[in-house]
Amino acid sequence: MKKNTVAIITMMFLFAMISFVTNLAAPIGVIWKNSFIGSPNANAIGMIGNAMVFLAYLFMGIPSGKMLAKIGYKNTAMFGVAACFMGVLLQWLSGMAGGFVMYLCGAFVSGLGVCMLNTVVNPMLVLIGGGGNRGNQLNLIGGTLNSLTATLTPMLVGAMIGLVTVDTKIADVNIVLYIAMAVLLAAFLVLMFTSIEDPESAAVKGEKQFDSPWSFRHFVLGAITIFFYVGTEVGIPGGLIFFLSDSTASGLDPEVATSVAGFVAGTYWFMMLVGRFLSGFIANRFSSRQISVVLMTCGVVLVSLAMFLGTRGAMSSMILFTGSGFESVNLPVAAILLVFCGLCTSALWSCIFSMATAGLGKYTAAASGIFMTMVVGGGVLPLLQNAISDQFGYMAGYMVPLFGFVLMLCYAIFGSRNVNKDIEV
C-alpha cells in the first residue's frame, strides 16, 4: 500500500507538469501572432507553436508505449521530464535570439516530453486503481492538479505580457520559463530518488501476442474519439485567447485585452479543475459512460449557444489585473458560455481512456502509446479552427469543437462497449 501511495503521489505531480508545459504554447502564441500582424493568416501562425507541441505526439506516442515495456515507468518518466526541460530551454533561447524557428523546435521537444509523461501517468493510475471506476477516479484526481496548473499558466503569462504590440517578445515572460525549468529540474531529481514499481500491465516477457489493441473495436473508435477530444479541449480556450485579445472583434479595451484574454482562458481551465475535482467524488458511483453522456450533451448545447450569440450581448465580470487587483470588465456572453465548457471537458479524457482501454489487459501499455499518438488532434484541430476563424470569423471557427462534442457523444452512446471479449488478454 505504501509503495502504491508513493507511486500515486508521483504520478499526480507529473500530471501537473504536463499541463504546465503544454499550456505555455497558446498564450505565448499571442506574441507571435502580433509579430505577423497584417498577415491574413495571423491567427493560424500564432497557433503553430501549440500545433508543434501536439504534433510531437504523432511521432512519440507509439515509441513511448514501447519504452514503458522496455525500460519501465520510472525511466520513461525521467526521459519525459528531461525532454520537457530541453524544450523550455529552447523556447527561452528563442526569446534571446528572436528566432521563430527555434521557438517551434522548443515547442516540439516539449511535446515529446509531455507525450512520454502522459503515456506513463494514465495507464499507471488506471492499473494501480485496479481499473474500472476506481482507476478512472484516480485519473480524475490527477486531472484536478493538471487543471490547476493549466489555470495558472495562461493567467500568469497573460498578466505578464500586458499590452501586446509588434515589439512584444518572448523575453518579456522569461520569469515563467525560469519557473518552468526550475520545477522540471526538481521533478527530475525527485524521480531519480523515488522508488516506483511497474504495475503488472505488460505481457509476460517472451510470450507471443497474437492480437493487439487494434483488434478491439471499442479501442479503435476510442482512439479516434480522443483525437477529437483533445482538439476540442485545447481549441476552446485557444480560440478564446485570440478572440478576446483582438479588441476589434471582442470590443475590449486594447490596453487590457490580452490580460483579460489570459484570465478568461485561465478560468476555462479552472472550470476543468472544478469539474475534475467534483467528478473525483462521484466517479466510483457512476460509470465513465454515464458521466460522458451528460458532459458531452452539455458541451454541444453551450458551444451551439455561443456560436448563435456571437458578439451579441455582454455581461460584467470581475477580472484580475497585475498591480490593480480585480476590476469589472464587460465580456461577450458567448465567451462566458465557452468558459463553462471547461466543466464539460473536465472528466472526458479519463472517461474516454477508461472506456477505450477496458478489457485490454496485457495490451494496455501498447494501447496507451497509440492513444498518445492520437493526441496530435490537439494541434491539428485548433489549427483548423483558427484557419476558419481567419476567413469567416472567430465564432465560425467553433464549428470544429462543436463537431468534436457531437462525435464524442456518438462514441459514448454507440461505440464504447467491448464487443471483443473473446480475445485472450
Short mmCIF file of C-alpha atoms in Angstrom, two decimals, residues 120-330:
data_model
loop_
_atom_site.label_atom_id
_atom_site.label_comp_id
_atom_site.label_asym_id
_atom_site.label_seq_id
_atom_site.Cartn_x
_atom_site.Cartn_y
_atom_site.Cartn_z
CA VAL A 120 3.22 6.93 -18.08
CA VAL A 121 0.62 8.52 -15.81
CA ASN A 122 -2.62 7.40 -17.44
CA PRO A 123 -2.19 3.61 -17.55
CA MET A 124 -0.30 3.56 -14.24
CA LEU A 125 -3.12 5.23 -12.31
CA VAL A 126 -5.74 3.07 -14.03
CA LEU A 127 -3.82 -0.11 -13.22
CA ILE A 128 -2.92 0.90 -9.64
CA GLY A 129 -6.60 1.58 -9.08
CA GLY A 130 -7.50 -1.85 -10.41
CA GLY A 131 -9.22 -0.48 -13.50
CA GLY A 132 -12.93 0.32 -13.71
CA ASN A 133 -14.45 3.17 -11.70
CA ARG A 134 -11.60 3.30 -9.15
CA GLY A 135 -8.93 3.62 -11.85
CA ASN A 136 -10.97 6.35 -13.52
CA GLN A 137 -11.31 8.11 -10.14
CA LEU A 138 -7.51 8.27 -9.67
CA ASN A 139 -7.11 9.72 -13.15
CA LEU A 140 -9.74 12.35 -12.38
CA ILE A 141 -7.96 13.37 -9.17
CA GLY A 142 -4.70 13.66 -11.11
CA GLY A 143 -6.59 15.65 -13.71
CA THR A 144 -7.60 18.12 -10.98
CA LEU A 145 -3.94 19.00 -10.38
CA ASN A 146 -3.44 19.08 -14.14
CA SER A 147 -6.20 21.68 -14.40
CA LEU A 148 -4.78 23.74 -11.53
CA THR A 149 -1.51 24.38 -13.38
CA ALA A 150 -3.45 24.79 -16.64
CA THR A 151 -5.49 27.52 -14.91
CA LEU A 152 -2.48 29.41 -13.59
CA THR A 153 -0.27 29.27 -16.70
CA PRO A 154 -2.29 31.44 -19.17
CA MET A 155 -3.29 33.82 -16.35
CA LEU A 156 0.35 34.32 -15.37
CA VAL A 157 1.61 34.69 -18.94
CA GLY A 158 -1.28 36.98 -19.94
CA ALA A 159 -0.76 39.23 -16.92
CA MET A 160 2.97 39.50 -17.62
CA ILE A 161 2.55 40.27 -21.32
CA GLY A 162 0.03 43.07 -20.76
CA LEU A 163 -0.49 45.14 -23.91
CA VAL A 164 0.77 43.14 -26.89
CA THR A 165 2.41 45.08 -29.74
CA VAL A 166 4.63 44.09 -32.65
CA ASP A 167 7.58 44.82 -30.33
CA THR A 168 6.50 42.36 -27.60
CA LYS A 169 8.97 39.47 -27.27
CA ILE A 170 9.10 36.10 -25.51
CA ALA A 171 11.82 37.61 -23.32
CA ASP A 172 9.01 39.60 -21.64
CA VAL A 173 7.80 36.37 -20.00
CA ASN A 174 11.19 34.91 -19.16
CA ILE A 175 10.27 34.57 -15.49
CA VAL A 176 7.61 31.97 -16.41
CA LEU A 177 10.19 29.98 -18.38
CA TYR A 178 12.63 30.18 -15.47
CA ILE A 179 9.96 28.80 -13.14
CA ALA A 180 9.18 26.01 -15.61
CA MET A 181 12.82 24.95 -15.89
CA ALA A 182 13.33 25.05 -12.11
CA VAL A 183 10.25 22.92 -11.46
CA LEU A 184 11.22 20.40 -14.15
CA LEU A 185 14.73 20.08 -12.72
CA ALA A 186 13.23 19.46 -9.27
CA ALA A 187 10.86 16.86 -10.76
CA PHE A 188 13.77 15.03 -12.39
CA LEU A 189 15.64 14.84 -9.06
CA VAL A 190 12.52 13.63 -7.23
CA LEU A 191 12.02 10.87 -9.78
CA MET A 192 15.67 9.88 -9.59
CA PHE A 193 15.46 9.18 -5.85
CA THR A 194 11.91 7.76 -5.80
CA SER A 195 11.33 4.01 -5.99
CA ILE A 196 8.46 3.18 -8.35
CA GLU A 197 7.48 -0.40 -9.17
CA ASP A 198 5.92 -1.07 -12.54
CA PRO A 199 2.32 -2.34 -12.31
CA GLU A 200 1.70 -5.73 -13.86
CA SER A 201 0.31 -4.44 -17.11
CA ALA A 202 2.50 -5.66 -19.91
CA ALA A 203 2.54 -9.10 -21.40
CA VAL A 204 4.82 -11.70 -19.88
CA LYS A 205 8.28 -11.43 -21.46
CA GLY A 206 8.73 -13.91 -24.24
CA GLU A 207 5.00 -14.52 -24.61
CA LYS A 208 3.82 -14.37 -28.20
CA GLN A 209 0.92 -11.98 -28.71
CA PHE A 210 -1.49 -12.88 -31.47
CA ASP A 211 -3.63 -9.75 -31.13
CA SER A 212 -3.07 -6.05 -30.46
CA PRO A 213 -5.13 -3.09 -29.22
CA TRP A 214 -6.27 -2.63 -32.82
CA SER A 215 -8.15 -5.94 -32.52
CA PHE A 216 -10.67 -4.24 -30.21
CA ARG A 217 -13.37 -2.21 -31.94
CA HIS A 218 -14.10 -0.03 -28.89
CA PHE A 219 -10.41 0.87 -28.63
CA VAL A 220 -10.13 1.85 -32.30
CA LEU A 221 -13.18 4.11 -32.02
CA GLY A 222 -11.87 5.44 -28.70
CA ALA A 223 -8.53 6.38 -30.28
CA ILE A 224 -10.39 8.36 -32.97
CA THR A 225 -12.54 9.97 -30.28
CA ILE A 226 -9.52 11.07 -28.22
CA PHE A 227 -8.18 12.85 -31.33
CA PHE A 228 -11.31 14.98 -31.40
CA TYR A 229 -11.48 15.33 -27.63
CA VAL A 230 -8.00 16.87 -27.28
CA GLY A 231 -8.62 19.14 -30.26
CA THR A 232 -11.86 20.31 -28.66
CA GLU A 233 -10.39 20.75 -25.19
CA VAL A 234 -7.45 22.84 -26.48
CA GLY A 235 -9.33 24.65 -29.24
CA ILE A 236 -11.97 26.22 -26.99
CA PRO A 237 -9.61 28.25 -24.73
CA GLY A 238 -7.06 28.74 -27.53
CA GLY A 239 -9.71 30.37 -29.68
CA LEU A 240 -10.89 32.43 -26.70
CA ILE A 241 -7.40 33.89 -26.18
CA PHE A 242 -7.17 35.03 -29.80
CA PHE A 243 -10.79 36.28 -29.90
CA LEU A 244 -10.64 38.35 -26.72
CA SER A 245 -7.12 39.69 -27.31
CA ASP A 246 -8.36 41.04 -30.67
CA SER A 247 -10.03 44.21 -29.38
CA THR A 248 -11.61 44.91 -32.78
CA ALA A 249 -13.55 41.64 -32.64
CA SER A 250 -14.24 41.42 -28.89
CA GLY A 251 -14.89 45.11 -28.19
CA LEU A 252 -12.47 45.12 -25.24
CA ASP A 253 -10.11 47.97 -24.41
CA PRO A 254 -6.85 47.30 -26.33
CA GLU A 255 -4.85 48.21 -23.22
CA VAL A 256 -6.27 45.29 -21.24
CA ALA A 257 -7.49 42.89 -23.94
CA THR A 258 -4.55 40.47 -23.65
CA SER A 259 -4.68 40.36 -19.84
CA VAL A 260 -8.42 39.75 -19.98
CA ALA A 261 -7.95 37.01 -22.60
CA GLY A 262 -5.38 35.24 -20.42
CA PHE A 263 -7.59 35.45 -17.35
CA VAL A 264 -10.67 34.18 -19.20
CA ALA A 265 -8.74 31.27 -20.75
CA GLY A 266 -7.36 30.50 -17.31
CA THR A 267 -10.91 30.49 -15.95
CA TYR A 268 -11.83 27.85 -18.55
CA TRP A 269 -9.06 25.64 -17.15
CA PHE A 270 -10.30 26.47 -13.64
CA MET A 271 -13.73 25.16 -14.67
CA MET A 272 -11.98 21.97 -15.72
CA LEU A 273 -10.33 21.83 -12.32
CA VAL A 274 -13.71 22.19 -10.59
CA GLY A 275 -15.27 19.56 -12.84
CA ARG A 276 -12.47 17.05 -12.27
CA PHE A 277 -12.48 17.69 -8.53
CA LEU A 278 -16.22 17.06 -8.28
CA SER A 279 -16.06 14.09 -10.64
CA GLY A 280 -13.39 12.53 -8.44
CA PHE A 281 -16.01 12.14 -5.71
CA ILE A 282 -18.67 10.53 -7.89
CA ALA A 283 -16.57 8.50 -10.37
CA ASN A 284 -16.77 5.40 -8.17
CA ARG A 285 -20.57 5.57 -8.23
CA PHE A 286 -21.25 6.36 -11.88
CA SER A 287 -19.74 4.72 -14.94
CA SER A 288 -17.46 6.53 -17.36
CA ARG A 289 -20.16 6.18 -19.99
CA GLN A 290 -22.83 7.83 -17.83
CA ILE A 291 -20.58 10.75 -16.89
CA SER A 292 -19.50 11.21 -20.52
CA VAL A 293 -23.00 11.36 -21.98
CA VAL A 294 -24.09 14.11 -19.56
CA LEU A 295 -20.98 16.25 -20.07
CA MET A 296 -20.86 15.83 -23.86
CA THR A 297 -24.52 16.80 -24.22
CA CYS A 298 -23.94 19.96 -22.16
CA GLY A 299 -20.92 20.78 -24.35
CA VAL A 300 -23.00 20.58 -27.53
CA VAL A 301 -25.58 22.97 -26.04
CA LEU A 302 -23.05 25.54 -24.74
CA VAL A 303 -20.97 25.75 -27.93
CA SER A 304 -24.13 25.98 -30.06
CA LEU A 305 -25.43 28.88 -27.94
CA ALA A 306 -22.07 30.67 -28.05
CA MET A 307 -21.96 30.43 -31.85
CA PHE A 308 -25.54 31.67 -32.12
CA LEU A 309 -24.93 34.68 -29.86
CA GLY A 310 -21.54 35.65 -31.25
CA THR A 311 -20.67 39.15 -30.02
CA ARG A 312 -24.29 39.99 -29.20
CA GLY A 313 -24.82 40.69 -25.53
CA ALA A 314 -22.29 41.36 -22.79
CA MET A 315 -22.01 40.61 -19.09
CA SER A 316 -19.98 42.34 -16.38
CA SER A 317 -17.26 40.09 -14.94
CA MET A 318 -14.50 40.56 -12.36
CA ILE A 319 -11.04 40.22 -13.90
CA LEU A 320 -7.72 40.08 -12.02
CA PHE A 321 -5.10 42.58 -13.23
CA THR A 322 -1.47 42.67 -12.11
CA GLY A 323 -0.93 45.59 -9.73
CA SER A 324 -4.54 46.79 -9.57
CA GLY A 325 -6.39 43.70 -8.35
CA PHE A 326 -9.90 42.75 -9.53
CA GLU A 327 -11.74 45.11 -11.87
CA SER A 328 -15.11 44.87 -13.62
CA VAL A 329 -14.97 44.20 -17.38
CA ASN A 330 -17.80 43.64 -19.86
#
